[in-house]
Each structure stands twice: as C-alpha cells, then as structure tokens.
GROMACS .gro file of C-alpha atoms in nm:
model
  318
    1UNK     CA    1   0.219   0.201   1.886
    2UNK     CA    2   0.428   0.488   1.730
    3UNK     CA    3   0.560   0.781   1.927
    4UNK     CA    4   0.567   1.141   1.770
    5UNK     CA    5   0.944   1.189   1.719
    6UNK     CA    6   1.164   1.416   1.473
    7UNK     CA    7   1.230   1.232   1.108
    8UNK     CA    8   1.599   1.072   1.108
    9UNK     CA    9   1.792   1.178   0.752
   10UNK     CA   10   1.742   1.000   0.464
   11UNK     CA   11   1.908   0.884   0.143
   12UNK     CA   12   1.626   0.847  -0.070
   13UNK     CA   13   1.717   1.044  -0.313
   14UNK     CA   14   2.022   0.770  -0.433
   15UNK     CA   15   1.727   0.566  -0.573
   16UNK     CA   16   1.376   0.748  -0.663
   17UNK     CA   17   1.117   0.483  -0.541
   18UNK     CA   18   1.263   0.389  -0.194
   19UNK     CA   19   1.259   0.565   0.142
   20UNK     CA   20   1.538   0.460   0.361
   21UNK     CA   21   1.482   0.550   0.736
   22UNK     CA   22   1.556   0.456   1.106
   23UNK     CA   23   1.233   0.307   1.364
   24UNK     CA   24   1.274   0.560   1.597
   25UNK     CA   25   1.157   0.343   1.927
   26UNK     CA   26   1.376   0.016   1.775
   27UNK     CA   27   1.655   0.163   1.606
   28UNK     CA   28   1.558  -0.047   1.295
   29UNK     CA   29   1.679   0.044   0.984
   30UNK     CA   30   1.345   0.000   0.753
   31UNK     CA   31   1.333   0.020   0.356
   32UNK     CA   32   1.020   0.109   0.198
   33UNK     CA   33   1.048  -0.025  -0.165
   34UNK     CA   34   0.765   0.199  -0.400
   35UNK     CA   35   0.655  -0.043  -0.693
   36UNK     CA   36   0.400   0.038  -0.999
   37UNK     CA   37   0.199  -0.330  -0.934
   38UNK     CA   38   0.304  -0.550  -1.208
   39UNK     CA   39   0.579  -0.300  -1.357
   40UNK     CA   40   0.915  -0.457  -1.485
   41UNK     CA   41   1.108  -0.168  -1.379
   42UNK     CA   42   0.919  -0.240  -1.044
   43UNK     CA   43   0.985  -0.595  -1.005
   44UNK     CA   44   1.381  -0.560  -1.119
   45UNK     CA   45   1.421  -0.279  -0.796
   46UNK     CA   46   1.274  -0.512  -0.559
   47UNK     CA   47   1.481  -0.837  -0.685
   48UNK     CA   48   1.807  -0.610  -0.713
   49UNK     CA   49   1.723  -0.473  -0.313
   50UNK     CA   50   1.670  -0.747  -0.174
   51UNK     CA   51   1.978  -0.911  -0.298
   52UNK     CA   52   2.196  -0.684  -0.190
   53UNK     CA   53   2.075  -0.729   0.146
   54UNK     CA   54   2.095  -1.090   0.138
   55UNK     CA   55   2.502  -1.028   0.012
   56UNK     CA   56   2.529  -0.801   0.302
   57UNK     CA   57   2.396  -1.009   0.559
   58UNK     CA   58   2.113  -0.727   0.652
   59UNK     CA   59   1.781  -0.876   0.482
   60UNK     CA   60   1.534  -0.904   0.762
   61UNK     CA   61   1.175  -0.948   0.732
   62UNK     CA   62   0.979  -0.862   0.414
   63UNK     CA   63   0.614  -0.722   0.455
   64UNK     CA   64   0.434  -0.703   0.095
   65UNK     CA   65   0.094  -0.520   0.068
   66UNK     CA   66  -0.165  -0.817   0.059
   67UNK     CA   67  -0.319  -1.037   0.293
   68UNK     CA   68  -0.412  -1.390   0.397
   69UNK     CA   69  -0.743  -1.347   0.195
   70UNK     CA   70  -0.651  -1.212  -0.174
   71UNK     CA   71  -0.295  -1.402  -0.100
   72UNK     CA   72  -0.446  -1.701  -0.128
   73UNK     CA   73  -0.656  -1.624  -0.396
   74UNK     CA   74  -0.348  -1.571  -0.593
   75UNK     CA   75  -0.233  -1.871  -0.476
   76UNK     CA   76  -0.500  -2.126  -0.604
   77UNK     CA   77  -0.478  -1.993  -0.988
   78UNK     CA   78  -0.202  -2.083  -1.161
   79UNK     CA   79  -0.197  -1.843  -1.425
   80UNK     CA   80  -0.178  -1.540  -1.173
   81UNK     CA   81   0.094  -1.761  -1.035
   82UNK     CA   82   0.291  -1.811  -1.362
   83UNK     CA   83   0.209  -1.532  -1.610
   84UNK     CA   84   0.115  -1.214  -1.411
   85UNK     CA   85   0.454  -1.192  -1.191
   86UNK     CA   86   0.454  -0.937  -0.941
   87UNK     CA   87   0.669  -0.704  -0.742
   88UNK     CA   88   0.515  -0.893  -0.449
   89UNK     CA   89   0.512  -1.243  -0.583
   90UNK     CA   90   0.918  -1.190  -0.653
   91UNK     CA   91   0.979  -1.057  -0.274
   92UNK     CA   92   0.784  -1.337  -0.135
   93UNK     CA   93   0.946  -1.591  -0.335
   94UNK     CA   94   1.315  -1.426  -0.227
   95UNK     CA   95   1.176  -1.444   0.137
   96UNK     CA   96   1.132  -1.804   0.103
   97UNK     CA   97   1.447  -1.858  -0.087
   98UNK     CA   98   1.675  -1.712   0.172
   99UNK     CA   99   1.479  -1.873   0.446
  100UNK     CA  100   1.348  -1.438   0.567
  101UNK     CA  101   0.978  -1.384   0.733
  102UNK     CA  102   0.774  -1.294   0.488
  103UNK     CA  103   0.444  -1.105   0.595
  104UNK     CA  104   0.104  -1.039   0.514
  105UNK     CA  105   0.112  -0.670   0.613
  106UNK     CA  106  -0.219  -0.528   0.416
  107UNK     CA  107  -0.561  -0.510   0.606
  108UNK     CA  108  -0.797  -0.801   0.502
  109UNK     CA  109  -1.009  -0.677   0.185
  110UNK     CA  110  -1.313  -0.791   0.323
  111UNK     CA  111  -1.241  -0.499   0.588
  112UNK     CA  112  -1.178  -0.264   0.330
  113UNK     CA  113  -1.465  -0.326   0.061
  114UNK     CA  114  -1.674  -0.283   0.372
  115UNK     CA  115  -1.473   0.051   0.487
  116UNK     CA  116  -1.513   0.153   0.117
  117UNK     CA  117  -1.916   0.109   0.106
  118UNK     CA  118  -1.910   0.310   0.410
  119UNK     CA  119  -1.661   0.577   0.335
  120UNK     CA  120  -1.855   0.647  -0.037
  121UNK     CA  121  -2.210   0.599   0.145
  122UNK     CA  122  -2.111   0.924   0.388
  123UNK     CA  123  -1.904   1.114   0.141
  124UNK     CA  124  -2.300   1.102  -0.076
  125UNK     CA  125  -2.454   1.202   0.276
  126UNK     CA  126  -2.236   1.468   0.304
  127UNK     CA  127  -2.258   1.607  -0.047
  128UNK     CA  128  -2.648   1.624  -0.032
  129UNK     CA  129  -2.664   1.814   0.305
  130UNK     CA  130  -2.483   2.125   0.315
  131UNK     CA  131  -2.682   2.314   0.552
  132UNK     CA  132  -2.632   2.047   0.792
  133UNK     CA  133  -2.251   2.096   0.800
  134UNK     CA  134  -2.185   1.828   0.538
  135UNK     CA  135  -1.962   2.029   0.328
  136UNK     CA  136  -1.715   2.114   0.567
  137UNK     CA  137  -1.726   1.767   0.692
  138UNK     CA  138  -1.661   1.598   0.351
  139UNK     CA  139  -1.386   1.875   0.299
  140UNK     CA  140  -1.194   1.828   0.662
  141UNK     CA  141  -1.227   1.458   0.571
  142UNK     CA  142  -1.039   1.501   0.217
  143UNK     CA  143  -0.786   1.744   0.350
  144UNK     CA  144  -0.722   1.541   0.652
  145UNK     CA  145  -0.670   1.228   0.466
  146UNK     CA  146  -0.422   1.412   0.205
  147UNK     CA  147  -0.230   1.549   0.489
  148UNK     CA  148  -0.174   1.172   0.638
  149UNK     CA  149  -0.174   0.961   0.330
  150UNK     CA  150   0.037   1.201   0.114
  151UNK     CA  151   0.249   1.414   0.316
  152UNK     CA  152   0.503   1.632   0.051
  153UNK     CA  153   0.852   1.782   0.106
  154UNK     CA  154   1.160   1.701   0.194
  155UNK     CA  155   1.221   1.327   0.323
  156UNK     CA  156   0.969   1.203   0.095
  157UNK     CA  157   0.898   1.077  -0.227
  158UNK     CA  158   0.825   1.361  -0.514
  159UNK     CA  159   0.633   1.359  -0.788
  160UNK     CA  160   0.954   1.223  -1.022
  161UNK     CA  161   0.939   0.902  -0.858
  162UNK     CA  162   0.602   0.885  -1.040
  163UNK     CA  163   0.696   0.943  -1.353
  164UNK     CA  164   1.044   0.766  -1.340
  165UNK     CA  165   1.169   0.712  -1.735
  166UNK     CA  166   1.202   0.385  -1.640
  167UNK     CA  167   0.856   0.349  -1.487
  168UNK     CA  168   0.687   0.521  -1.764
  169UNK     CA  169   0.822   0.292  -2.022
  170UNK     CA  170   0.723  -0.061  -1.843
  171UNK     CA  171   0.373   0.130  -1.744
  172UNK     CA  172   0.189  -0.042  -2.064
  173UNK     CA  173   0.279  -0.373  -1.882
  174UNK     CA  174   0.111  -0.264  -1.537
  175UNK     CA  175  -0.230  -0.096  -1.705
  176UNK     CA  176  -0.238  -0.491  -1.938
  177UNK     CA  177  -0.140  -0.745  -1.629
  178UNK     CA  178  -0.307  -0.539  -1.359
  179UNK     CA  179  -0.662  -0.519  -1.452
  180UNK     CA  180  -0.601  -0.836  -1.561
  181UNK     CA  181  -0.506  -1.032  -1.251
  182UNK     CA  182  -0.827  -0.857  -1.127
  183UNK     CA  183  -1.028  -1.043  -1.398
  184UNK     CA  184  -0.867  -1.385  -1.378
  185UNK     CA  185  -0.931  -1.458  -0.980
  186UNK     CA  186  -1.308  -1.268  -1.002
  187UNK     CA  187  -1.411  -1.270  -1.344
  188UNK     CA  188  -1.783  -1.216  -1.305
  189UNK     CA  189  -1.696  -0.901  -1.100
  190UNK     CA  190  -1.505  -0.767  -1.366
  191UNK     CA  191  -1.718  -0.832  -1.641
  192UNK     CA  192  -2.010  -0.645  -1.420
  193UNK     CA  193  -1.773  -0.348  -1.422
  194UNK     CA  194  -1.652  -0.329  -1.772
  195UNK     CA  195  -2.050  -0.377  -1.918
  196UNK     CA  196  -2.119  -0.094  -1.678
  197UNK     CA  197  -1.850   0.154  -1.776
  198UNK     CA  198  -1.939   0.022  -2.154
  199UNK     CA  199  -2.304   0.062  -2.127
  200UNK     CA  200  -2.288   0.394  -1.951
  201UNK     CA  201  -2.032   0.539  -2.242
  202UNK     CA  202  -2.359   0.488  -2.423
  203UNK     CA  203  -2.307   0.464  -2.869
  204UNK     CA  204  -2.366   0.849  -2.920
  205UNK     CA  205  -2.102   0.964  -2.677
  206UNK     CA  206  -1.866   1.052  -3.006
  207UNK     CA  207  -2.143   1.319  -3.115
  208UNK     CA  208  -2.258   1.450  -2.744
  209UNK     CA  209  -2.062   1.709  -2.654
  210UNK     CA  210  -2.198   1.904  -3.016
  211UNK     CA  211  -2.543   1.821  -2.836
  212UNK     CA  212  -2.477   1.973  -2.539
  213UNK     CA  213  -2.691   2.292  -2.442
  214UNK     CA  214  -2.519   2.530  -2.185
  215UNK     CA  215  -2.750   2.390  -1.905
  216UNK     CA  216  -2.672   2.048  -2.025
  217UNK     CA  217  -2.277   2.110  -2.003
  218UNK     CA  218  -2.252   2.281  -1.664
  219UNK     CA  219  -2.480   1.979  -1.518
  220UNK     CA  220  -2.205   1.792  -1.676
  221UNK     CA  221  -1.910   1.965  -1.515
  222UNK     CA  222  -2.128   1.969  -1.142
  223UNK     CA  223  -2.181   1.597  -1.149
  224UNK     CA  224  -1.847   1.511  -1.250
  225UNK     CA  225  -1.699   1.697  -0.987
  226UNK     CA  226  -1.913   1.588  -0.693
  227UNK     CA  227  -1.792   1.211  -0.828
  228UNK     CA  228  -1.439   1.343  -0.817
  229UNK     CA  229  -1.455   1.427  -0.470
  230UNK     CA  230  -1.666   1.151  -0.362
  231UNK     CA  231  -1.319   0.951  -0.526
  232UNK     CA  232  -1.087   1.191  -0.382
  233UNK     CA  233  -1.258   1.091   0.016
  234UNK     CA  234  -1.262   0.697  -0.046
  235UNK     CA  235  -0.890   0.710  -0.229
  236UNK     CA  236  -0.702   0.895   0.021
  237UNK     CA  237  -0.937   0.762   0.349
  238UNK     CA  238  -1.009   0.381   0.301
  239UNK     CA  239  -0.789   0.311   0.018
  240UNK     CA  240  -0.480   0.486   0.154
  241UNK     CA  241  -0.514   0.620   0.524
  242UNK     CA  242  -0.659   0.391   0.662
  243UNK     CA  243  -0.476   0.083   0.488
  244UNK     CA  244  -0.136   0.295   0.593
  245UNK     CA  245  -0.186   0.253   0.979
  246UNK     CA  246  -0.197  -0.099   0.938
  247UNK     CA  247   0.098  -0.165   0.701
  248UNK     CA  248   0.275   0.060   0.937
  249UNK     CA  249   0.181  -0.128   1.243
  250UNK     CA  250   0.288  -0.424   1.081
  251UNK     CA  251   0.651  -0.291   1.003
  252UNK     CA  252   0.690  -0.168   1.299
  253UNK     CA  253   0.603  -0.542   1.444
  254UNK     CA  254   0.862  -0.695   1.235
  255UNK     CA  255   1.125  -0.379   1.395
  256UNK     CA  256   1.086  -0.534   1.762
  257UNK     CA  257   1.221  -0.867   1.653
  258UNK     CA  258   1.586  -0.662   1.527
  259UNK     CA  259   1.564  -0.423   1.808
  260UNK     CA  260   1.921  -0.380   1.959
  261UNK     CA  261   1.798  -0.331   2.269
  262UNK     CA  262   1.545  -0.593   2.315
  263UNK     CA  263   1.441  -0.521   2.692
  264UNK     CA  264   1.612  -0.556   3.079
  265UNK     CA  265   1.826  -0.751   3.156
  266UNK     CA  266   1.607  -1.020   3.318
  267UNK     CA  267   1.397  -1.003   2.954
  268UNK     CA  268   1.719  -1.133   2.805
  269UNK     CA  269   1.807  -1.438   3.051
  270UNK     CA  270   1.440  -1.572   3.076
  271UNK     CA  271   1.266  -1.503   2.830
  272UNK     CA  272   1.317  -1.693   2.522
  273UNK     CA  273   1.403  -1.530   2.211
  274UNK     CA  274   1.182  -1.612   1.945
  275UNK     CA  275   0.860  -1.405   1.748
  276UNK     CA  276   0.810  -1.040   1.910
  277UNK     CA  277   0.593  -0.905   1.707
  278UNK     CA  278   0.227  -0.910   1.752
  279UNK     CA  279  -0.040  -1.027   1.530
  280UNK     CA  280   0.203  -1.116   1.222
  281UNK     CA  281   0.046  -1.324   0.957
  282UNK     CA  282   0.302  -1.490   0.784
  283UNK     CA  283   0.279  -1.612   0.443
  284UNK     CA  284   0.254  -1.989   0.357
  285UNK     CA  285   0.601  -2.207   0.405
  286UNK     CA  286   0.741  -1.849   0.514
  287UNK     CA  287   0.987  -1.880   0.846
  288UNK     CA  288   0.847  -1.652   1.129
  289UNK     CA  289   1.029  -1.381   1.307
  290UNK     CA  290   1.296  -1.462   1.541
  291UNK     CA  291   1.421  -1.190   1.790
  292UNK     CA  292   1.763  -1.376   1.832
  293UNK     CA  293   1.872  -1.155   1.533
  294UNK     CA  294   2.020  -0.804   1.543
  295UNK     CA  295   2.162  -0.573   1.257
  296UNK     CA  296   1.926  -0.611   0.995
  297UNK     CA  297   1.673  -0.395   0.764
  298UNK     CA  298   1.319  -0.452   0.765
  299UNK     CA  299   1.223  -0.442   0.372
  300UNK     CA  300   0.812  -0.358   0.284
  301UNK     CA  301   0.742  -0.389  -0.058
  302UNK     CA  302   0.427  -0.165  -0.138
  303UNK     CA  303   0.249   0.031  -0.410
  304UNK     CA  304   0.416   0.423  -0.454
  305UNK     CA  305   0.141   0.588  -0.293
  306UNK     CA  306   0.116   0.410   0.034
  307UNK     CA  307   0.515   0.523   0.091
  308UNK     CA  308   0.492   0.863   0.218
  309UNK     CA  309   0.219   0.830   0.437
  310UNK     CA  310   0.370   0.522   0.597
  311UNK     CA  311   0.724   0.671   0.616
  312UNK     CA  312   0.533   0.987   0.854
  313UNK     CA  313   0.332   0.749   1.065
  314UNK     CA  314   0.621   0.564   1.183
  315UNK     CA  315   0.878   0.846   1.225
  316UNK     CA  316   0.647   1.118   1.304
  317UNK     CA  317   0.340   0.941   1.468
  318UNK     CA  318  -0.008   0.984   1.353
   0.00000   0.00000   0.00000
C-alpha cells in the first residue's frame, strides 16, 4: 500500500506531458509518460523516453493502461495491430525489444463497465431524491472524485500540457483512429451508439432552437445539466478514481523489484531474487520482473488525465 508522505521535487516542467518523481517507500525513480491515445506527438514522446532510458541503462519496467482482456482483443485483429498504432502498442513493443517487463496495469473492463452501470445508476438515484440527502451526496461524490483524480498546482500537470502545440496539431489523428479502434474490435456496439446519437439529433434539430418556447428552453438547459453531472460523477469516479488506485498499485508493484534496499539481511542470502511484485499481469512474450536489478526508472505510459491523480496517490497516499 502507499504511505502519506511529503511530494519529492520534480522536473516536469523540462517536458509538458511527463511527471518525473521518486516512490517514496522504494526510492524508485518512476516516469509517468501523459499520451493523447493514438496521437503522433504522443507516440514520438514515448518512443524518444524510452530510448533514452534504454541508452542510459535505467529502463525498468513499463506499465501501459490496458489489460489482459481489451489487450488481447487488440491482439487478435490485425488491423488494430497494423494501422491504428498506439502510444501503448509502441511501449509494449520497446518492452519486448529490449527484453523490459511489460505490464498490464489497467483494471479489467469488465470491472469497470460494471462500476460504470453502477456509478451512473446512483448518480440518477441521487438526482431524483433531494429531500433524501441525494444532492449533497451526488455533490461530495463529484468534488471528492475531482480532488483525487485531478489534483492542480504545483508538481503537477497544468492545463498547457493539454493543449500542447504539438498535441493540438496531431489531435485530428486521435479523434479519426480512436473511435475507430473502438469500432473495429466491437463493431455492433458502435454502430448501436452512433444510430443512437444520430437518431436522437432527430432531422429538425437545424430549425429547433427558433421553435423553442421559454418553458421549452429552460427544460432544455435543466436536463442538460443534470446529464452533465451525471458525466461529471462516472468520469472522474469509475473512469478516473477508481481506475487510478489500481494503475498506481501496479507501479508501485513494479518499484519493489528496483528497490535499493530490498529487505534484511537474511531476505538477501535466502531468499531468491526474482518477481516482487504482487499480482503483475504481464503482457504476452513480455519478461517478468526480476528484483536482482537496482538503479532503474519505472516508466507507465497512460492517458493525460490519469497522471495527476496517480502522481498524488503514490507520493501523497490516498
């Protein structure tokens, strides 16, 4: 688990999309890499990090934000495989290259569509009883979540690592290929989704809003807002919270294999060296973990928004 300690410095400023920062119980250096899914820019900072950490002799293990069950899924379609390159794919297939562990860090997405149902099934429970306390439940939960998932100021990522130049002009790439991965490995889901959002647009919508009464517009305005905060609860608890305690647990797995101090002194002369982190699900044909090694940097690969709140769990505790 992770112990509440203070936040070591941090040099992330040298390059907008990573947070650079010591595991406070292993003394592990750990490098959380931000990527826009799918985005050249993206792709080019993970390649160009992780070889300068195979040059220096440093690269350690390399978590990337999927699991064993949509991993594989990428892995049986070859057009996911050949046309829609990721940031992930490129880390994985450096991992394998230079012979690093390469993990499965994300929570299973059967685990999270269910967490998801759940989350937006309450959020509606709360929203509809208001005299019952559900307000101020639905609000704590939102507020909550921001605080953990996005945590702001200084030692963590700002709002220009968002809208990096060089993000912003690759982001046409990551709204064509990412959608699009989505509808090559479950096309019948997607095509349910985009007839619904078509088919709800409706063929007058370019005349409606000269339609609209008063009465008619501030219904509007209410509805859309109670869907923005339903959003707002299932984004930053299931999708990012949530999801951030586990790729954080998963790091900090990886951390005990590097740590310099790897136990007593009886630890070290009978007990063998090899895998000491706990639970790891290691990619296919990827090495696992060896605790022999010391000196290196543990490199996660992840989307922007999971970097903050992972970065505060693991140097500040929960």
């Amino acid at each position: 688990g992770f112990h509440a300690v203070k936040s070591y410095p941090t040099n992330s400023k040298l390059r907008s999309q990573i947070l650079d920062f010591i595991e406070p119980s292993t003394g592990v250096q750990v490098k959380l890499i931000g990527a826009m899914h799918y985005n050249p820019a993206s792709i080019q900072l993970a390649t160009d990090t992780i070889n300068q950490l195979e040059k220096e002799g440093k690269l350690g293990s390399i978590i990337i934000e999927s699991c064993d069950i949509r991993w594989n899924a990428t892995l049986e379609n070859e057009f996911v495989q050949d046309q829609l390159m990721s940031e992930m794919r490129t880390a994985h297939d450096l991992g394998l290259l230079y012979e690093r562990p390469v993990v499965l860090g994300d929570q299973r997405i059967n685990i999270t569509v269910s967490q998801l149902k759940n989350g937006a099934k309450e959020a509606v429970l709360d929203l509809v009883q208001p005299w019952n306390g559900g307000w101020n439940r639905l609000y704590n939960s939102v507020s909550t979540a921001r605080k953990e998932a996005v945590p702001l100021g200084e030692g963590f990522l700002g709002i220009d690592s968002f809208f990096d130049p060089k993000l912003m002009t690759a982001a046409p790439v990551s709204l064509l290929k990412y959608p699009l991965s989505y509808f090559v490995r479950s096309p019948v889901f997607s095509i349910i989704v985009l007839c619904f959002f078509i088919l709800s647009g409706g063929v007058d919508d370019a005349n409606a809003l000269s339609d609209l009464t008063p009465t008619d517009l501030a219904e509007s305005i209410f509805f859309s807002a109670l869907e923005t905060v339903i959003f707002a609860r299932i984004f930053l608890k299931e999708l990012l919270a949530e999801r951030n305690e586990i790729l954080a647990e998963n790091i900090f797995e990886q951390c005990r294999n590097y740590a310099a101090d790897k136990g007593n002194v009886w630890d070290k002369l009978f007990q063998p060296a090899g895998d000491k982190s706990n639970g790891a699900i290691y990619a296919p044909d990827s090495v696992v973990g060896n605790s022999a090694e010391e000196g290196k940097v543990v490199v996660a690969v992840l989307g922007l928004a999971h970097c903050n709140g992972i970065k505060k769990i693991m140097t500040e505790g929960k």
